[in-house]
Short mmCIF file of C-alpha atoms and ligand atoms in Angstrom, two decimals:
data_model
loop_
_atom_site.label_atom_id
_atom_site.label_comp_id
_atom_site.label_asym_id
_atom_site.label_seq_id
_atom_site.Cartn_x
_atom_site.Cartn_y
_atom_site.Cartn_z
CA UNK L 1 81.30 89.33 108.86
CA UNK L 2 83.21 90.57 105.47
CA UNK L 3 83.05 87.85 103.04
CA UNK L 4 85.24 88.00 100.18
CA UNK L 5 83.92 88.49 97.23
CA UNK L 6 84.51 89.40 93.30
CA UNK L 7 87.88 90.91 92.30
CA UNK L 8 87.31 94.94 91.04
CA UNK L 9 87.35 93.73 87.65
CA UNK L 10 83.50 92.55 88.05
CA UNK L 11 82.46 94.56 91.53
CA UNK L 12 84.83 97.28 91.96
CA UNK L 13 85.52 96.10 95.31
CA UNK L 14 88.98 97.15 96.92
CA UNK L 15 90.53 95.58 100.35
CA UNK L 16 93.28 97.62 102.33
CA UNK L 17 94.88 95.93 105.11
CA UNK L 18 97.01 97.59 107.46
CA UNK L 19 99.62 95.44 109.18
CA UNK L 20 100.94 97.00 112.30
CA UNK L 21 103.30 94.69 112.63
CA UNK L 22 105.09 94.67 115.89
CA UNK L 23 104.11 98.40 117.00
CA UNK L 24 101.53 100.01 119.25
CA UNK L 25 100.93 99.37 123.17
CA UNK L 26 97.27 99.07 123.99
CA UNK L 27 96.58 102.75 124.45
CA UNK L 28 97.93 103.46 121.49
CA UNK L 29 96.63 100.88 119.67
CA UNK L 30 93.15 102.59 120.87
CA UNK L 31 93.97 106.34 119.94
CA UNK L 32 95.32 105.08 116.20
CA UNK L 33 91.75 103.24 116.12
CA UNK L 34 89.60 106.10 117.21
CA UNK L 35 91.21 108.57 115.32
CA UNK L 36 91.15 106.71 111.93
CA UNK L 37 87.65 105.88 112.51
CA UNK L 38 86.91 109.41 112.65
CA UNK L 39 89.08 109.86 109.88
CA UNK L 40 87.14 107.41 107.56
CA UNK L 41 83.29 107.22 106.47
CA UNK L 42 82.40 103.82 105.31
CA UNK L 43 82.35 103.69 101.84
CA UNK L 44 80.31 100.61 99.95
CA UNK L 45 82.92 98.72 97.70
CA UNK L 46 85.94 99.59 100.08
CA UNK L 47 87.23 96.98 102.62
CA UNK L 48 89.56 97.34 105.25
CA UNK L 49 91.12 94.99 107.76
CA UNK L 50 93.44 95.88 110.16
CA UNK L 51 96.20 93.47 111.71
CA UNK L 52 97.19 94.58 115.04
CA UNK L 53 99.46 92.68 117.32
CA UNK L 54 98.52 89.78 118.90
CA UNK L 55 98.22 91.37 122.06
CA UNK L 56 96.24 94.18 120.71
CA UNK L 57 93.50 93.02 119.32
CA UNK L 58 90.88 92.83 121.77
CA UNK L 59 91.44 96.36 122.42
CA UNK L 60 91.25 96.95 118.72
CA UNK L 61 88.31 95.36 118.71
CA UNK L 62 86.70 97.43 121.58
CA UNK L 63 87.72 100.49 119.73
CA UNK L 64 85.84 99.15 116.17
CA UNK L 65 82.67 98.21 118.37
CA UNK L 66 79.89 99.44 116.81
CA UNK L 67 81.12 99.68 113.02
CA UNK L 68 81.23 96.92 110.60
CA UNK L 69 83.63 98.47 108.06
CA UNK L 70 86.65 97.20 109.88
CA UNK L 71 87.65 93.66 109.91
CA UNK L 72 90.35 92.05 111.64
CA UNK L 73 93.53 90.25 110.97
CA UNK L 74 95.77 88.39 112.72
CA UNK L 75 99.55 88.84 112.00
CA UNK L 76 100.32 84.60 111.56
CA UNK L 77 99.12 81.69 113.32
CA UNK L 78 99.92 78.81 114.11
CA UNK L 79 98.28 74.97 111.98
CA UNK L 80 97.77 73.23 115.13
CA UNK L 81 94.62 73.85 117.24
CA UNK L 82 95.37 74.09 120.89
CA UNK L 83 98.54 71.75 123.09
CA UNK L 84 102.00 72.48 123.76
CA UNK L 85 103.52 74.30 121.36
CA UNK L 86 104.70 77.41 123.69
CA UNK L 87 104.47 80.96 122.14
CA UNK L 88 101.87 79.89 119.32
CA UNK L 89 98.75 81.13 118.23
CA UNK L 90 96.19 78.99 116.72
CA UNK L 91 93.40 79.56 114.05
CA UNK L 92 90.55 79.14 117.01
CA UNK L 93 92.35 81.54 118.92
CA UNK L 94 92.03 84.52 115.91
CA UNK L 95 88.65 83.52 115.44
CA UNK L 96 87.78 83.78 119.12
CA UNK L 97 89.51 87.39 119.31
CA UNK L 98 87.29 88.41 116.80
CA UNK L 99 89.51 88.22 113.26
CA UNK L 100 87.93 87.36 109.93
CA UNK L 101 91.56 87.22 108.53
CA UNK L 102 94.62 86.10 108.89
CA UNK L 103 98.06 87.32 107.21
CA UNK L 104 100.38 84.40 106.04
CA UNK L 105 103.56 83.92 105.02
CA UNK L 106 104.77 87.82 104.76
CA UNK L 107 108.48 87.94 103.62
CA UNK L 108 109.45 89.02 107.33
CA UNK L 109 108.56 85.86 108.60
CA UNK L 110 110.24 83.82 106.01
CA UNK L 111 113.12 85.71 106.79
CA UNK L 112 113.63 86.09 109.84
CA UNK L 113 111.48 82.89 111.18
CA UNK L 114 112.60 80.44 108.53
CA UNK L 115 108.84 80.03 107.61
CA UNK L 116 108.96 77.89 104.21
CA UNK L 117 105.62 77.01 102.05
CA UNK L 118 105.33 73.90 103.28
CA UNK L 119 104.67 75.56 106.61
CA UNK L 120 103.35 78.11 104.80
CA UNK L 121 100.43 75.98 103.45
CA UNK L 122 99.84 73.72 106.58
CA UNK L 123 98.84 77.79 108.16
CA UNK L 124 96.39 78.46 105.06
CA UNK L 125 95.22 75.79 105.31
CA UNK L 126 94.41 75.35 109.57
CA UNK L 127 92.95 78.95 108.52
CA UNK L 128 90.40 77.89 106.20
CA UNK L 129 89.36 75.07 108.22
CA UNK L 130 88.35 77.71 110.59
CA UNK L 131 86.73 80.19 108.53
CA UNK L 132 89.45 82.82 108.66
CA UNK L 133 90.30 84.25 105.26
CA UNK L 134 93.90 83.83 104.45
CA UNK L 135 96.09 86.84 102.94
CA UNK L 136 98.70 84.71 101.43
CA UNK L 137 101.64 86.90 100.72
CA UNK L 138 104.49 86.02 98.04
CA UNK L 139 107.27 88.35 97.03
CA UNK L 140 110.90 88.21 95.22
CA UNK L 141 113.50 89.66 96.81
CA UNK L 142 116.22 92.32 95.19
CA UNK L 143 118.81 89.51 93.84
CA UNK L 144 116.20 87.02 93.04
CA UNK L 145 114.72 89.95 91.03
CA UNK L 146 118.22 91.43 89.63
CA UNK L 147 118.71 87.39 88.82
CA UNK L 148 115.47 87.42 86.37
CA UNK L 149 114.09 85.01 88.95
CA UNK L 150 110.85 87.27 89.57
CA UNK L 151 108.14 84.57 88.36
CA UNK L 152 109.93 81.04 89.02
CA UNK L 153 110.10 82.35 92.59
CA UNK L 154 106.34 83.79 93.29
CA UNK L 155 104.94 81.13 90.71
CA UNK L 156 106.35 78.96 93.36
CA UNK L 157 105.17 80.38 96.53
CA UNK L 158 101.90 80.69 94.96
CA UNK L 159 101.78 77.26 93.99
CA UNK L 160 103.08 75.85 97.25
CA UNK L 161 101.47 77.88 99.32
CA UNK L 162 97.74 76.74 97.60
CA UNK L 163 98.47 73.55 97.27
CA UNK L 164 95.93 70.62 97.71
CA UNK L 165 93.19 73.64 97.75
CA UNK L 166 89.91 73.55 96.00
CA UNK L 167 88.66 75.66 94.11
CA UNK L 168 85.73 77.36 96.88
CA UNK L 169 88.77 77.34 99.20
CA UNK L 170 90.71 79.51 96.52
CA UNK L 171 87.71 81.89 96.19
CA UNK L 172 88.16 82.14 100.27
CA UNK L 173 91.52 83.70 99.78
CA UNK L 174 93.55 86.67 99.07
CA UNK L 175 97.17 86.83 97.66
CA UNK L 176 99.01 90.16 98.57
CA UNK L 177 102.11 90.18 95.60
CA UNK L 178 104.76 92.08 98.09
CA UNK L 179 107.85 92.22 96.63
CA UNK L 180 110.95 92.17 99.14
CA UNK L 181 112.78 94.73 98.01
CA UNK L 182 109.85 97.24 98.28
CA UNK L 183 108.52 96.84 102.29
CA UNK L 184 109.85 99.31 104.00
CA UNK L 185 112.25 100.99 101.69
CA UNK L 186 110.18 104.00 100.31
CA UNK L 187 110.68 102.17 96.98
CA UNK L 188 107.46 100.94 95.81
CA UNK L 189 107.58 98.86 92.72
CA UNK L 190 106.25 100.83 89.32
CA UNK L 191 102.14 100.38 88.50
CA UNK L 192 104.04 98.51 85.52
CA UNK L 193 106.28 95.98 87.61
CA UNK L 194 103.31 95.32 90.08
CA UNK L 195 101.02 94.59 86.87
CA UNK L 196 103.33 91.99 85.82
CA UNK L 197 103.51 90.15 87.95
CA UNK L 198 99.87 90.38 89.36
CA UNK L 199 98.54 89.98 86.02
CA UNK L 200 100.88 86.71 86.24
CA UNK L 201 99.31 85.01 89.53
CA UNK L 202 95.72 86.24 88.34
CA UNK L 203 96.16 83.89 85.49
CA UNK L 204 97.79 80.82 86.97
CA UNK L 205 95.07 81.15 89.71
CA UNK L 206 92.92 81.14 86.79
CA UNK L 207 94.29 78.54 85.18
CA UNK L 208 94.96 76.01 88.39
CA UNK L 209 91.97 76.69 89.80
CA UNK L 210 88.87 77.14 87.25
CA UNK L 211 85.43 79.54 88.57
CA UNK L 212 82.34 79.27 86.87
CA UNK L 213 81.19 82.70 86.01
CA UNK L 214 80.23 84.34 88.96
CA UNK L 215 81.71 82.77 91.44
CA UNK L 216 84.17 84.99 93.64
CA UNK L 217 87.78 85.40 92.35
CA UNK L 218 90.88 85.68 94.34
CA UNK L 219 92.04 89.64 95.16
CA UNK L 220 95.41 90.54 94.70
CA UNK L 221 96.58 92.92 96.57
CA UNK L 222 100.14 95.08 96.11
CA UNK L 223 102.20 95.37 99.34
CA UNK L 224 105.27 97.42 99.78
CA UNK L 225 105.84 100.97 100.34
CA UNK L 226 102.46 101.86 99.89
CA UNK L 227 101.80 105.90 100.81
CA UNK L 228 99.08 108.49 100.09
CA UNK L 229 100.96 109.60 97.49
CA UNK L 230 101.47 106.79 95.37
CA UNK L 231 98.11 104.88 96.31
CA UNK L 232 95.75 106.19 94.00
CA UNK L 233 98.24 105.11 91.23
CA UNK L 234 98.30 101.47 92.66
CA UNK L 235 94.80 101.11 93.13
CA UNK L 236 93.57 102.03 89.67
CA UNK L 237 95.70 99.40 87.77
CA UNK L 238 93.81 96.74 86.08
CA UNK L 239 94.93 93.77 88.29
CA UNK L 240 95.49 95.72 91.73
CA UNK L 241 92.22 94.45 94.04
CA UNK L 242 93.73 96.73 97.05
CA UNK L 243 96.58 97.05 99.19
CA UNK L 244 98.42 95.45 101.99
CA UNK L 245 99.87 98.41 103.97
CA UNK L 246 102.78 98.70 106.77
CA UNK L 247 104.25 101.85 107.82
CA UNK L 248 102.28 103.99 106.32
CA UNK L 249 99.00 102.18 108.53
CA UNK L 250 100.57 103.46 111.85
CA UNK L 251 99.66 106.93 111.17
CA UNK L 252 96.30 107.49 111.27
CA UNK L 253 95.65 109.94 108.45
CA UNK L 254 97.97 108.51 106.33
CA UNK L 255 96.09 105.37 106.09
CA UNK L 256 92.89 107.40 106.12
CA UNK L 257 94.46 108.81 103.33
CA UNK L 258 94.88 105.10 101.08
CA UNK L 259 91.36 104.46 102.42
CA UNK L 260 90.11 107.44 100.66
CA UNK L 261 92.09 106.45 97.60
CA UNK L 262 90.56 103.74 97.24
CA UNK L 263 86.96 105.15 98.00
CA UNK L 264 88.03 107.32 94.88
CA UNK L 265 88.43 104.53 92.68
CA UNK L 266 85.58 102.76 93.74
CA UNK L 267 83.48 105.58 92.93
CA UNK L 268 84.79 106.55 90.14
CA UNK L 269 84.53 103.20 88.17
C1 LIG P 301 104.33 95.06 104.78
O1 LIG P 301 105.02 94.88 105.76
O2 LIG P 301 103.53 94.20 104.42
C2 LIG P 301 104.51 96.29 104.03
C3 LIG P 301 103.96 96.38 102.86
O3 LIG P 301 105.25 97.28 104.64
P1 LIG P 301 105.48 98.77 104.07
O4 LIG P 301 104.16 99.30 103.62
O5 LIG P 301 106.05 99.51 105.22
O6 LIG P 301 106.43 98.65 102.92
#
């Protein structure tokens, strides 16, 4: 099972998660699979997790049997366990399926599902309790941006969304910086404005949460818009660990493509 471990500063690792979001019936779901992993080679320093549907990922995980270069990631979950709470999917339930990891808090949830950080953190932390690696995701959106609000608002969501955590528990997580304005749109943000603010949470992790040297570090990965063609760019900036990918994921050789990308940098570090 992947463990997380040092940020590419100290072991030139690099994570890319593809988020599938609500897309792909089963057979699908298996062709995309089988196709990207003849598409991809696995690569030492590389990591990628893929977060199917719910109701894919047994099927995923059929496809993947066999390789250990592909984790997997559930879309959200639910804090509680098991009981009534209709529609929910719990932290034992990923872990039963077969996931490592567990996406929380994307922007389309807070959106559209009123998810808040206090919610937010209850879900990171039912995950860690169950040895699923959060991917804690935090992002401005175009007004809070255009309002100079960038870092009050993912300062917070970081903050929130960590909160009570030790420090081993922060080493068991990942923070994907997706900013609103940039899933979906074709409009990534800039190597420079994705620097900013990543070099930002890499130092109030750094400075909330001390590591003796050595000890793993939080990735941060950029989210939003990421493509072949701009993913090689991304991945070589000083405080990009990797990338959390939507569209693009769905196509097979496109997100063999980021894969390779990031096989690139690895290797050429
Ligand atoms: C996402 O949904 O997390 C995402 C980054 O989407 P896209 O790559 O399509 O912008």
């Amino acid at each position: 099972m992947f463990q997380i471990e040092a940020v590419k500063s100290s072991v030139q690792r690099l994570i890319i998660v593809g988020n599938w979001k609500m897309n792909k019936l089963l057979a699908e779901a298996r062709q995309l699979v089988s196709r990207l992993r003849e598409l991809t080679p696995a690569v030492p320093g590389v990591q990628v997790v893929l977060a199917p549907p719910f109701t894919a990922i047994h099927a995923v995980k059929e496809a993947l049997a066999g390789s250990d270069y592909f984790n997997l990631a559930g879309q959200d979950l639910y804090w509680e366990g098991y009981g009534p709470f209709t529609g929910e999917i719990s932290a034992p339930m990923l872990r039963d399926s077969g996931c490592s990891h567990v996406i929380i808090g994307h922007s389309e949830r807070r959106q559209h599902f009123g998810e808040d950080d206090q919610g937010i953190n209850k879900k990171v932390r039912a995950a860690l309790q169950h040895e699923l690696s959060p991917i804690l995701c935090v992002g401005e959106t175009l007004p809070e941006r255009e309002a100079g609000q960038t870092d009050t608002v993912v300062t917070r969501q970081l903050l929130r969304g960590l909160d009570g955590l030790n420090e081993a528990e922060v080493g068991r997580i990942m923070v994907a910086y997706e900013p609103v304005w940039a899933i979906g749109t074709g409009r990534a943000a800039t190597v420079e404005q994705a620097e900013a603010v990543q070099g930002r949470l890499r130092r109030i992790l750094r400075e909330t949460w001390s590591r003796a040297p050595g000890e793993p570090t939080t990735p941060i990965l950029y989210g939003g818009s990421v493509t072949p063609v701009n993913a090689g760019e991304l991945l070589n900036s000083k405080h990009v660990d990797g990338a959390l990918v939507g569209g693009a994921c769905l196509d097979p050789e496109a997100f063999a493509k980021i894969i390779q990308s990031a096989q690139t940098c690895v290797r050429a570090s």
